[in-house]
PDB file of N, CA and C in Angstrom:
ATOM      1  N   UNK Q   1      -1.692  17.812  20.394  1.00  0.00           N
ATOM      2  CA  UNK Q   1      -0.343  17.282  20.564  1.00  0.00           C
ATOM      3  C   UNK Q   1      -0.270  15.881  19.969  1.00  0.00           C
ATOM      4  N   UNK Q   2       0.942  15.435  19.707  1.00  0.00           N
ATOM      5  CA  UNK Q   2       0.959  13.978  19.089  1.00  0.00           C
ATOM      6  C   UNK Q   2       1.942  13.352  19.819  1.00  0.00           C
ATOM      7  N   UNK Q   3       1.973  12.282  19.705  1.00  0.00           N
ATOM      8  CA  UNK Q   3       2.107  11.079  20.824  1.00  0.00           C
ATOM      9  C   UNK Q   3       3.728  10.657  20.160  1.00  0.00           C
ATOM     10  N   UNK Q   4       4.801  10.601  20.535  1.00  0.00           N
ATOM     11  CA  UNK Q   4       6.157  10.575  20.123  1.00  0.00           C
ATOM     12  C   UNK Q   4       6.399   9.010  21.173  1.00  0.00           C
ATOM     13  N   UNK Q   5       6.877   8.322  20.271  1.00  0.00           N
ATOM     14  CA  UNK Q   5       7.228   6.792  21.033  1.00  0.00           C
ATOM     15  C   UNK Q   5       8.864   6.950  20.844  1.00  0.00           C
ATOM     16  N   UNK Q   6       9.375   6.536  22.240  1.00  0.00           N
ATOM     17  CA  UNK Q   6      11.041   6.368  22.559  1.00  0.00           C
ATOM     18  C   UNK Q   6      11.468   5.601  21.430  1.00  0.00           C
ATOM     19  N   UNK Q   7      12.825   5.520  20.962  1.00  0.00           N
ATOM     20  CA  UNK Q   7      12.934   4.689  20.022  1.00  0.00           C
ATOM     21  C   UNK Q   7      13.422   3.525  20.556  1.00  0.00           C
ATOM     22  N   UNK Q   8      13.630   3.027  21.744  1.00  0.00           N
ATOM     23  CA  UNK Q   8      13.262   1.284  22.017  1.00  0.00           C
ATOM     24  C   UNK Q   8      11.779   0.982  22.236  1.00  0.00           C
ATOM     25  N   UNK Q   9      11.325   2.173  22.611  1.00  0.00           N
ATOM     26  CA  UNK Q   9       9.495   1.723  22.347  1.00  0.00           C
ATOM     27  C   UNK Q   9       9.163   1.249  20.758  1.00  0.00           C
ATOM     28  N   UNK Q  10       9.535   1.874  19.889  1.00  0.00           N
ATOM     29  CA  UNK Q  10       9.354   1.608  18.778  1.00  0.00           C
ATOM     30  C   UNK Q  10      10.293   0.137  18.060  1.00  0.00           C
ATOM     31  N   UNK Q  11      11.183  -0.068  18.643  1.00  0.00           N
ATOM     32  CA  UNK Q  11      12.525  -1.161  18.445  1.00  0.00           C
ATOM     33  C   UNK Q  11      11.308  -2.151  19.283  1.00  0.00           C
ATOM     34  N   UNK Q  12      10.639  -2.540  20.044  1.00  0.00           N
ATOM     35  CA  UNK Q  12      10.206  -3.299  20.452  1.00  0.00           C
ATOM     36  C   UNK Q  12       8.592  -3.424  19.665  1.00  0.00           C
ATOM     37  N   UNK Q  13       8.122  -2.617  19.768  1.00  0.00           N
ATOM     38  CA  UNK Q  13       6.717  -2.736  18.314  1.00  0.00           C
ATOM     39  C   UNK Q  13       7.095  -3.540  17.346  1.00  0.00           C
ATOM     40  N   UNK Q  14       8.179  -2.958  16.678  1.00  0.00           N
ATOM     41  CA  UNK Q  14       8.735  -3.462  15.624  1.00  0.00           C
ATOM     42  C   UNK Q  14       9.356  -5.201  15.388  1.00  0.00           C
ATOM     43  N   UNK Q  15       9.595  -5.200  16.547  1.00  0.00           N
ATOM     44  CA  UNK Q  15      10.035  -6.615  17.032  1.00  0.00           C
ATOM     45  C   UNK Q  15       8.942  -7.637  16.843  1.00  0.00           C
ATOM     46  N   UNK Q  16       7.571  -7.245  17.445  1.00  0.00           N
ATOM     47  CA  UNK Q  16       6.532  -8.034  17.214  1.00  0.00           C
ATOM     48  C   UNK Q  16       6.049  -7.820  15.910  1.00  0.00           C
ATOM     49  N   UNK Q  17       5.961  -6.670  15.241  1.00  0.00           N
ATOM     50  CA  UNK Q  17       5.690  -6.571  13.826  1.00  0.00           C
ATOM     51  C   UNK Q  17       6.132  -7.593  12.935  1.00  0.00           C
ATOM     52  N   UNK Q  18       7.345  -7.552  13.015  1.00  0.00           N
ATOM     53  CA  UNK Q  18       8.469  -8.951  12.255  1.00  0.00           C
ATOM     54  C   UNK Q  18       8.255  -9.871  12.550  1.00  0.00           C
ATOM     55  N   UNK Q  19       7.354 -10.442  14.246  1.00  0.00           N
ATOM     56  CA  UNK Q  19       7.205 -11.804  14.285  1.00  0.00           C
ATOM     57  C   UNK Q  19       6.103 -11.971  13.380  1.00  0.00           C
ATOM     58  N   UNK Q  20       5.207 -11.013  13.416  1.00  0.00           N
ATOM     59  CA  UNK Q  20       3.842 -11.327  13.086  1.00  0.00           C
ATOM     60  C   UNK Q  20       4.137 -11.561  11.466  1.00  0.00           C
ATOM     61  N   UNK Q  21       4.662 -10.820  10.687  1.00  0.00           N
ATOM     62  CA  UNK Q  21       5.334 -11.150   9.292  1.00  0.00           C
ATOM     63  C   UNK Q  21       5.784 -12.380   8.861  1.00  0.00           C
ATOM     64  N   UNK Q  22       6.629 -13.078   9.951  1.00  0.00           N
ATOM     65  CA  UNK Q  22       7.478 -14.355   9.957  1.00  0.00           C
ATOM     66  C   UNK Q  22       6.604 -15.001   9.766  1.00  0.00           C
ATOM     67  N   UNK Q  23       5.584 -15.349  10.538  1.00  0.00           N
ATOM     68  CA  UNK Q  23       4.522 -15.926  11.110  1.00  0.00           C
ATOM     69  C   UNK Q  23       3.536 -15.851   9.386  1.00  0.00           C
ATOM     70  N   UNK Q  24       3.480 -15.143   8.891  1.00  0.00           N
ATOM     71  CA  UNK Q  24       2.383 -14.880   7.716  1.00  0.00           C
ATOM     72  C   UNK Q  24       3.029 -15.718   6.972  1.00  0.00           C
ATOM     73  N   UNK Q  25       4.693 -15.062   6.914  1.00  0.00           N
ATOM     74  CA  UNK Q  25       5.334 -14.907   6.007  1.00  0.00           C
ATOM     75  C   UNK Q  25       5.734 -16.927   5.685  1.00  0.00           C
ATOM     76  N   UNK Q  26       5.454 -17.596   6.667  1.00  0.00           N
ATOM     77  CA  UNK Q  26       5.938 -18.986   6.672  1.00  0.00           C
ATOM     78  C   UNK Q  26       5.022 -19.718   5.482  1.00  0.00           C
ATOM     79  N   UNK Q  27       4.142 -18.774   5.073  1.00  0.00           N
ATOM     80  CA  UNK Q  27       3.011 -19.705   4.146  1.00  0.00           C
ATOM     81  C   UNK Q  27       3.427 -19.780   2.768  1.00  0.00           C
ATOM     82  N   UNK Q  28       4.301 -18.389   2.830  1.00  0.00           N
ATOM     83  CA  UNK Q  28       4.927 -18.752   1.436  1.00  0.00           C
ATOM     84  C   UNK Q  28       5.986 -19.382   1.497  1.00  0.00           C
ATOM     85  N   UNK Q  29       6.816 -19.495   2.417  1.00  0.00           N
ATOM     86  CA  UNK Q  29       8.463 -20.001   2.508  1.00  0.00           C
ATOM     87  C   UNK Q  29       7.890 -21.676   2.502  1.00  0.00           C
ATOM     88  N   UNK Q  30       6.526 -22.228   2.950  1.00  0.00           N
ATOM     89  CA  UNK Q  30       6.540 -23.279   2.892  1.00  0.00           C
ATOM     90  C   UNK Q  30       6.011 -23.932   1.665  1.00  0.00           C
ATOM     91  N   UNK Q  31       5.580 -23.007   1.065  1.00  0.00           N
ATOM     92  CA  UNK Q  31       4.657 -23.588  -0.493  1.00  0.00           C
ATOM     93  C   UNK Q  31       5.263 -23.256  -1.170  1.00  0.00           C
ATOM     94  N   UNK Q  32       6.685 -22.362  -1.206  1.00  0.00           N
ATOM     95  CA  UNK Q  32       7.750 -22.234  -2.309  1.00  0.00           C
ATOM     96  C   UNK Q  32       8.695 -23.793  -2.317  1.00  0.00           C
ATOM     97  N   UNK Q  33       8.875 -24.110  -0.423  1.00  0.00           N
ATOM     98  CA  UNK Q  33       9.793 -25.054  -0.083  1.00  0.00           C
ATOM     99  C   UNK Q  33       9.040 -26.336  -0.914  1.00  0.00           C
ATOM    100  N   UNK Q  34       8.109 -27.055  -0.552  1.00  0.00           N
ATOM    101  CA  UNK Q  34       7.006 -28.497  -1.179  1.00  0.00           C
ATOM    102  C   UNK Q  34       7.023 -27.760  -2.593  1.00  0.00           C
ATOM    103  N   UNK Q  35       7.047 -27.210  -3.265  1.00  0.00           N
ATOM    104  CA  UNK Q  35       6.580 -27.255  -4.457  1.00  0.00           C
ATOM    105  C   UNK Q  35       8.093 -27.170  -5.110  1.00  0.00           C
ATOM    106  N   UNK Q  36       9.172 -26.396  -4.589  1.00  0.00           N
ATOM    107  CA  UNK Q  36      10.375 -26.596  -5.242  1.00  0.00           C
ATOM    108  C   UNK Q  36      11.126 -28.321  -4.723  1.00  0.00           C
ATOM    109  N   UNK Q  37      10.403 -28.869  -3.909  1.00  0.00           N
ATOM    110  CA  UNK Q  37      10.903 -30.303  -3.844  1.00  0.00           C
ATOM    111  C   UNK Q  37       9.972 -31.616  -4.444  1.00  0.00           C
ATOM    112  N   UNK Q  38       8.733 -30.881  -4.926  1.00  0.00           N
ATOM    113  CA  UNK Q  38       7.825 -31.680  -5.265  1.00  0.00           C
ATOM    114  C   UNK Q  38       8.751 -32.526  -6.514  1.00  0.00           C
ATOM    115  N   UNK Q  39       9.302 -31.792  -7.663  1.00  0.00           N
ATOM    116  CA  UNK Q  39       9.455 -32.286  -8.569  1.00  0.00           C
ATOM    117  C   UNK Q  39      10.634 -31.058  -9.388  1.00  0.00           C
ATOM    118  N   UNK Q  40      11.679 -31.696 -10.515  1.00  0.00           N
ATOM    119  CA  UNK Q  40      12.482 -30.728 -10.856  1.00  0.00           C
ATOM    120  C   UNK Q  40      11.521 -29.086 -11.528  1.00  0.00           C
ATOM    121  N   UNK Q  41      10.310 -29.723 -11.949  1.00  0.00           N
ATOM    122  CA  UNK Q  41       9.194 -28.801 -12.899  1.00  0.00           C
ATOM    123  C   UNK Q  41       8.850 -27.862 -11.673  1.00  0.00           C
ATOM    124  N   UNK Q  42       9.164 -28.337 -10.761  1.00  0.00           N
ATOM    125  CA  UNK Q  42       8.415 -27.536  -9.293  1.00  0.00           C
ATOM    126  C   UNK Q  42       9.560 -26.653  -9.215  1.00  0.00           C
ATOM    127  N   UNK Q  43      10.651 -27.572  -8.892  1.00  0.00           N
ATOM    128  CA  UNK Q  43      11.939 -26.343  -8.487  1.00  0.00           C
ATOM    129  C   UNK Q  43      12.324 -25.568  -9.396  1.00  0.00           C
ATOM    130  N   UNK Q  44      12.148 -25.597 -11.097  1.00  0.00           N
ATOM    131  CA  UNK Q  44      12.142 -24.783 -12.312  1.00  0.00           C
ATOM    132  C   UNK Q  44      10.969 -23.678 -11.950  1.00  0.00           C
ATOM    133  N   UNK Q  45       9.965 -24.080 -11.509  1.00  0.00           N
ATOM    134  CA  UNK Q  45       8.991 -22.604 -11.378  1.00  0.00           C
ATOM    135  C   UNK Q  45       9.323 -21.781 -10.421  1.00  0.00           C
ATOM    136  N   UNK Q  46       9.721 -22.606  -8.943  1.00  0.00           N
ATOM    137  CA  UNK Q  46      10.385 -21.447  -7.762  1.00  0.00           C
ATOM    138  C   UNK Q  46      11.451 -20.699  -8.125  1.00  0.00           C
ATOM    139  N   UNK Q  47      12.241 -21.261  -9.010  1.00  0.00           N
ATOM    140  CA  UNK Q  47      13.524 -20.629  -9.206  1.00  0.00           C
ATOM    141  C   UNK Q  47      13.140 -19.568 -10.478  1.00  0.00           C
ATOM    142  N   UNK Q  48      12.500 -19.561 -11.432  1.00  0.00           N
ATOM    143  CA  UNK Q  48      12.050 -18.475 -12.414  1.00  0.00           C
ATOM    144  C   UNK Q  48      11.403 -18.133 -11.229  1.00  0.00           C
ATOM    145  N   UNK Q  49      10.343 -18.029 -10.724  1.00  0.00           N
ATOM    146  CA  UNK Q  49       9.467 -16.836  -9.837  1.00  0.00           C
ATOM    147  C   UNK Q  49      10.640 -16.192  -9.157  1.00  0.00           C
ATOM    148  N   UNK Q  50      11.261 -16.555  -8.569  1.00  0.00           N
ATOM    149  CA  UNK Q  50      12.175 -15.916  -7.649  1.00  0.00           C
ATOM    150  C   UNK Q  50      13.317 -14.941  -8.682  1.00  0.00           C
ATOM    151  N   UNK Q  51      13.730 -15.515 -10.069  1.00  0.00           N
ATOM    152  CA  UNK Q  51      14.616 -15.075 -10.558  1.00  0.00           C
ATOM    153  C   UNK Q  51      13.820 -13.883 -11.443  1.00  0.00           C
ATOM    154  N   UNK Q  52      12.810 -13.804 -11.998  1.00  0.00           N
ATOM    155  CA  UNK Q  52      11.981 -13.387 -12.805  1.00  0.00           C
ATOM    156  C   UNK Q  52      10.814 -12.333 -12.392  1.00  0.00           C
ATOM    157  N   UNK Q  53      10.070 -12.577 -11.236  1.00  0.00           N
ATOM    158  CA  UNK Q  53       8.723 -11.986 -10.717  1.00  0.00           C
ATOM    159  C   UNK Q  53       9.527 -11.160  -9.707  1.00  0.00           C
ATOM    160  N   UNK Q  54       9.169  -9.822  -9.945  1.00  0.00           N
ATOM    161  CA  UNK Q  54       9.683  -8.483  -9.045  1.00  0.00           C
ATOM    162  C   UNK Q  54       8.073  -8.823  -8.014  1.00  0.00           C
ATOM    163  N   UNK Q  55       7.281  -9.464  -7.788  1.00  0.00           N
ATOM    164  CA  UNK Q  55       6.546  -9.612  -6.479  1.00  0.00           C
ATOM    165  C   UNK Q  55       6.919 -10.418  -5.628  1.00  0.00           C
ATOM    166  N   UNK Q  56       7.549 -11.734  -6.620  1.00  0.00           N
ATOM    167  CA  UNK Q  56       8.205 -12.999  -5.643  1.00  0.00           C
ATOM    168  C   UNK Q  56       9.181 -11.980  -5.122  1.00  0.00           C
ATOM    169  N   UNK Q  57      10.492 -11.659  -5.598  1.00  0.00           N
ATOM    170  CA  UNK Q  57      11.524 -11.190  -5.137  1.00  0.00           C
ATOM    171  C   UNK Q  57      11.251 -10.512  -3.888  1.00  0.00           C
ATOM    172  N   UNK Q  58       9.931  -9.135  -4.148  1.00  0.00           N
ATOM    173  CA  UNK Q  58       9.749  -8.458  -2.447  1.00  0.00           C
ATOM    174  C   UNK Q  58       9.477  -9.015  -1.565  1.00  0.00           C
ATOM    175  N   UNK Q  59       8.588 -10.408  -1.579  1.00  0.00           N
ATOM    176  CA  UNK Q  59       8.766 -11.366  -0.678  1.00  0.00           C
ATOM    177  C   UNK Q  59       9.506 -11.785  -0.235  1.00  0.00           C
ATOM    178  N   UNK Q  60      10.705 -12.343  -1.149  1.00  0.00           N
ATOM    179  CA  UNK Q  60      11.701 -13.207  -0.372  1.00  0.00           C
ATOM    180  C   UNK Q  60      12.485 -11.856   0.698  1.00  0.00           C
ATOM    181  N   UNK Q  61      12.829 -10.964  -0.140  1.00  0.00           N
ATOM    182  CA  UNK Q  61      13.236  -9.898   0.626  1.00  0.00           C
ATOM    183  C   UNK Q  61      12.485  -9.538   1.469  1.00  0.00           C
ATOM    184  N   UNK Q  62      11.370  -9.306   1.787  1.00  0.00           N
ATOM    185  CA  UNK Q  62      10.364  -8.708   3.168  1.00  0.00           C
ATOM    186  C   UNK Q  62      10.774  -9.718   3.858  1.00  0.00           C
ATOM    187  N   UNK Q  63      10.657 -10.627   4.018  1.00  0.00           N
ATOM    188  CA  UNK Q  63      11.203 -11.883   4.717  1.00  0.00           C
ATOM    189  C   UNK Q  63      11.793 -12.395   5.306  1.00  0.00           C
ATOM    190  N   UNK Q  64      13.050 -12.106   4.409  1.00  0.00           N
ATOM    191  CA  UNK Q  64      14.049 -12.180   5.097  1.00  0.00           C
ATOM    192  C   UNK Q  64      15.029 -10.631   5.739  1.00  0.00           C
ATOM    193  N   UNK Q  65      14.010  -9.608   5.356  1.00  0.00           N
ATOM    194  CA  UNK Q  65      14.293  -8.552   6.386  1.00  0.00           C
ATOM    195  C   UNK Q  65      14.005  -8.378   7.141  1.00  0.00           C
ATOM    196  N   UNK Q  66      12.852  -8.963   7.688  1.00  0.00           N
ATOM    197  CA  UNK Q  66      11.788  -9.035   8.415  1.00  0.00           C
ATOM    198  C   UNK Q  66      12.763 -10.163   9.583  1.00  0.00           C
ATOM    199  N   UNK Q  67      13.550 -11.013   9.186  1.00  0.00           N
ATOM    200  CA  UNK Q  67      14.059 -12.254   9.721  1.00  0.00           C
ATOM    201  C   UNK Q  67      15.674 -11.585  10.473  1.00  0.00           C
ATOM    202  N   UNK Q  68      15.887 -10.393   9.625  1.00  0.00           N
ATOM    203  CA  UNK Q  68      17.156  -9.582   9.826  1.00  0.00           C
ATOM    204  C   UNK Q  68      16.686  -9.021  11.871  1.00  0.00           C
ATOM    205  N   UNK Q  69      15.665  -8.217  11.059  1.00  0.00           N
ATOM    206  CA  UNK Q  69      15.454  -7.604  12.314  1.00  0.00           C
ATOM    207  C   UNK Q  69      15.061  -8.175  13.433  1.00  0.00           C
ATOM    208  N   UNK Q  70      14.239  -8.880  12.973  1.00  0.00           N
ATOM    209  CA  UNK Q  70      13.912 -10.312  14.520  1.00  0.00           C
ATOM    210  C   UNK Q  70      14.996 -10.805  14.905  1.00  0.00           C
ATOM    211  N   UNK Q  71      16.036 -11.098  14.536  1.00  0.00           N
ATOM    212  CA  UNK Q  71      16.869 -12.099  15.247  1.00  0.00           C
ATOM    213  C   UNK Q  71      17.620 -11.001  15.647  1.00  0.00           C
ATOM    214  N   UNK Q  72      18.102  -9.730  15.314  1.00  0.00           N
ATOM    215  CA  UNK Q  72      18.891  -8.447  16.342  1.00  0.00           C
ATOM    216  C   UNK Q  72      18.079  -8.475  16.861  1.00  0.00           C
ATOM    217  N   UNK Q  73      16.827  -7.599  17.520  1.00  0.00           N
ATOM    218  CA  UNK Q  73      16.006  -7.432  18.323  1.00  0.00           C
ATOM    219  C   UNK Q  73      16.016  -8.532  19.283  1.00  0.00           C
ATOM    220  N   UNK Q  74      16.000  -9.709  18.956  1.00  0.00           N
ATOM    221  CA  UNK Q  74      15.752 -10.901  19.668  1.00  0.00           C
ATOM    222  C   UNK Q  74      16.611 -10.985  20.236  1.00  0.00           C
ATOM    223  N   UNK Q  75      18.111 -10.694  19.970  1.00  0.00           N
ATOM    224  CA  UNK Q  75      19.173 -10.444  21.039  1.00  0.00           C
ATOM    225  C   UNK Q  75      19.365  -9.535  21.494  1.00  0.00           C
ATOM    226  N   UNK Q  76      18.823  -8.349  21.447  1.00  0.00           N
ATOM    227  CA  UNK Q  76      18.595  -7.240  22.177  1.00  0.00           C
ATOM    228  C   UNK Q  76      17.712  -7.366  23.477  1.00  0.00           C
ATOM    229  N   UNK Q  77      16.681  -8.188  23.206  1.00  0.00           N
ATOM    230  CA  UNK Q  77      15.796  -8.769  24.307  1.00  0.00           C
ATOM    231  C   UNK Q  77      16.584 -10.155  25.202  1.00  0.00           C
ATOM    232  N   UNK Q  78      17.345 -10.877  24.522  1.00  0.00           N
ATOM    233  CA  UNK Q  78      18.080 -11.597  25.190  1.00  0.00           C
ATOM    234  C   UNK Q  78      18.855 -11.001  26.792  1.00  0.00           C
ATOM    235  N   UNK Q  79      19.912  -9.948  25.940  1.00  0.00           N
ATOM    236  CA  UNK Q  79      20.486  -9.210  26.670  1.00  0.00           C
ATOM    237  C   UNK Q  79      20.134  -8.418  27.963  1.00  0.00           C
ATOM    238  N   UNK Q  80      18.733  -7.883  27.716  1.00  0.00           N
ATOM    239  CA  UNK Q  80      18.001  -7.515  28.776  1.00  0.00           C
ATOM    240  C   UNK Q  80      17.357  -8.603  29.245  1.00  0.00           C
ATOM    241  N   UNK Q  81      16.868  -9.516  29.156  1.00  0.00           N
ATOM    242  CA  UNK Q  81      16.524 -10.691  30.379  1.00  0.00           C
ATOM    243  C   UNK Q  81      18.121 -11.110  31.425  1.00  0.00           C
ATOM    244  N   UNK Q  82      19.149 -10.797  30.729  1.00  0.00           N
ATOM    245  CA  UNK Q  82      20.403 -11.364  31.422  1.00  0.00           C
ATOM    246  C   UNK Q  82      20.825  -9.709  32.052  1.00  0.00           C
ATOM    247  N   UNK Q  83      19.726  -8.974  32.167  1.00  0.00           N
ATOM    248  CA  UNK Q  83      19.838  -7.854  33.080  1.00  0.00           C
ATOM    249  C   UNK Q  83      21.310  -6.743  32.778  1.00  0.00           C
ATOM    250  N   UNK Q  84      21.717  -6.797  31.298  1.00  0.00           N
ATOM    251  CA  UNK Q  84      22.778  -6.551  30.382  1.00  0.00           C
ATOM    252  C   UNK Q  84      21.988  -4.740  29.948  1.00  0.00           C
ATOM    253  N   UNK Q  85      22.393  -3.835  30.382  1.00  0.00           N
ATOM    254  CA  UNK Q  85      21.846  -2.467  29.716  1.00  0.00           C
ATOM    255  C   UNK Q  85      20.763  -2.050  30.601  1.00  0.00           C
ATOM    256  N   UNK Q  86      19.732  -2.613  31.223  1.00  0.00           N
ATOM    257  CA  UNK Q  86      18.765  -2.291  31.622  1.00  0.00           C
ATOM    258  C   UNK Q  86      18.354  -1.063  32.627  1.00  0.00           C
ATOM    259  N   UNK Q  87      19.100   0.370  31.692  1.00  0.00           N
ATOM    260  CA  UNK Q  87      18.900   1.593  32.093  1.00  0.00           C
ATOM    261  C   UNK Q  87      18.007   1.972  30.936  1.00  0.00           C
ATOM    262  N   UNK Q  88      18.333   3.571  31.123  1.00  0.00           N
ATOM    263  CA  UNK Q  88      17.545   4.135  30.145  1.00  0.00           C
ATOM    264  C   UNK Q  88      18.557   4.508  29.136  1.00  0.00           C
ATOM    265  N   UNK Q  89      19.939   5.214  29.375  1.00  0.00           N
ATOM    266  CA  UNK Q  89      20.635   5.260  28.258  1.00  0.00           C
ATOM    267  C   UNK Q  89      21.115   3.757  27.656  1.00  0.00           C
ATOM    268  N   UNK Q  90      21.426   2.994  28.624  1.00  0.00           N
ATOM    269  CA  UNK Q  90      21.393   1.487  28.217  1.00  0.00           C
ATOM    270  C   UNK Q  90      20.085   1.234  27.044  1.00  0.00           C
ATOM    271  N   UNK Q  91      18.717   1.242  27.159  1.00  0.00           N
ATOM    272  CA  UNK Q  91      18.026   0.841  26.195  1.00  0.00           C
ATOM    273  C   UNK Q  91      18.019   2.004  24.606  1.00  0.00           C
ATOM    274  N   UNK Q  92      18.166   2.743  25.139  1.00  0.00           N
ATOM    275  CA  UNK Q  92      18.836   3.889  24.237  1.00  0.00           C
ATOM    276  C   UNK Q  92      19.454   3.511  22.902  1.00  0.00           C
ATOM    277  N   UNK Q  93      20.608   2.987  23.353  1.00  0.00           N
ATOM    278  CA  UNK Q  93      22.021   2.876  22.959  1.00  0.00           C
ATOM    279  C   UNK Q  93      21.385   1.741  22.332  1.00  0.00           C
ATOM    280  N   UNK Q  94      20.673   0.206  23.254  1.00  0.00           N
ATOM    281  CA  UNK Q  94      20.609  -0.711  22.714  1.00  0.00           C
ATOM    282  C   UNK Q  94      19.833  -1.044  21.346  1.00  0.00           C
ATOM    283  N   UNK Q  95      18.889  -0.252  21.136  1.00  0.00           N
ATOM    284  CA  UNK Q  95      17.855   0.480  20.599  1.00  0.00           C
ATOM    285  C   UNK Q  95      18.720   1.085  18.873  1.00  0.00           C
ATOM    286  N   UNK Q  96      19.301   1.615  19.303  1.00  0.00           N
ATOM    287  CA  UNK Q  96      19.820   2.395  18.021  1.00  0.00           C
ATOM    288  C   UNK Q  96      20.923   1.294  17.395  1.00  0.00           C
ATOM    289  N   UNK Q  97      21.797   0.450  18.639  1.00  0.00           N
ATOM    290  CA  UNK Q  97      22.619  -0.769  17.872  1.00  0.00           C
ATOM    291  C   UNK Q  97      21.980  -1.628  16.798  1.00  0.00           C
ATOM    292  N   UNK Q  98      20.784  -1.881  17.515  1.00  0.00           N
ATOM    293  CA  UNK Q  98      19.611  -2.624  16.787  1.00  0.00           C
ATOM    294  C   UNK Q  98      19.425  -2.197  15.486  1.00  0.00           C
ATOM    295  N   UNK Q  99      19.038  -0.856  15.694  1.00  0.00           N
ATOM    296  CA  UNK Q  99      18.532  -0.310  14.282  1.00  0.00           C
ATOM    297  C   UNK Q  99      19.796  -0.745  13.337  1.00  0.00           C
ATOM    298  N   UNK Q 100      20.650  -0.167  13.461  1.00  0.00           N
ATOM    299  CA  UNK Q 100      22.245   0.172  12.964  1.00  0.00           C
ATOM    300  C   UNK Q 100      22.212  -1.206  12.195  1.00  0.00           C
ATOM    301  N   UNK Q 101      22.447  -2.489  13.350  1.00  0.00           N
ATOM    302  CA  UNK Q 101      22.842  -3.918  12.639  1.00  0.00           C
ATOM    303  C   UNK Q 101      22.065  -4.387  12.053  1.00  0.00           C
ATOM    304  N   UNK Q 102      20.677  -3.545  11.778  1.00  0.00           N
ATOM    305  CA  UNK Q 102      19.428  -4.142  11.162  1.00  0.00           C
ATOM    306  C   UNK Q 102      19.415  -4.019   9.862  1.00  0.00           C
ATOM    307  N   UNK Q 103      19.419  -2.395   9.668  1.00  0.00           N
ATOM    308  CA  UNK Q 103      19.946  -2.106   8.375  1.00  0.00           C
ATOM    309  C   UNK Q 103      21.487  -2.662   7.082  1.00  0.00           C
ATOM    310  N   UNK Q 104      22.549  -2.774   8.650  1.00  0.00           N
ATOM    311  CA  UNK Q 104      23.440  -3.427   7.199  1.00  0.00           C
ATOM    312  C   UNK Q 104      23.042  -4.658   7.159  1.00  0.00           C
ATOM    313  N   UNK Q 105      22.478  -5.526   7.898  1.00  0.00           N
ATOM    314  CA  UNK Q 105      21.899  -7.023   7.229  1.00  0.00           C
ATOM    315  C   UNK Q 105      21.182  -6.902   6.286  1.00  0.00           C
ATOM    316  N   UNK Q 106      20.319  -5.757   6.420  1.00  0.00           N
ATOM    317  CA  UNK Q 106      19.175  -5.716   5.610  1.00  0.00           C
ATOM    318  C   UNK Q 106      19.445  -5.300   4.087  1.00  0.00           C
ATOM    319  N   UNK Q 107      20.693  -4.301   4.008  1.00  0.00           N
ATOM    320  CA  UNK Q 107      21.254  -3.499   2.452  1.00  0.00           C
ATOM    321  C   UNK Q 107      22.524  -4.859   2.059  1.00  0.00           C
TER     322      UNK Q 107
END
């Protein structure tokens, strides 16, 4: 048999997944940030990498999808500390809103 996770079980994995990303992900947002303020030659290379390099680009995009879904989720978890849904069709529902507003931030 195989092991099927609820989909707010999975909305909440996922939640920490994205922090843990953010969290990686700050090493480049900060060595793009100092090096595009170092000097105009600095902000000419961030801006070709970003405009130019299809690897920069999946970054900025993982990133900031990654940043999409953390901050829904993060108010999804808000909501349930203020004891807002905290059934089972409540996490349900809350669960799939999540997904829903995740994706059009994200497209």
């Amino acid at each position: 048999t195989t092991i099927h996770f609820p989909l707010p079980a999975l909305t909440s994995i996922t939640h920490r997944i994205t922090g843990v990303i953010l969290f990686v992900g700050l090493i480049f947002a900060f060595w793009a940030l100092g090096k595009s303020l170092s000097s105009p030659a600095g902000f000419d290379a961030v801006s070709n990498a970003l405009a130019n390099n299809f690897f920069a680009k999946f970054i900025a995009w993982g990133l900031l999808s990654a940043l999409a879904f953390h901050f829904v989720a993060g108010i999804k978890h808000l909501l349930m500390d203020a004891d807002i849904g905290v059934t089972l069709e409540g996490g349900v529902k809350k669960a799939q809103i999540t997904v829903v507003v995740s994706v059009v931030l994200i497209i």
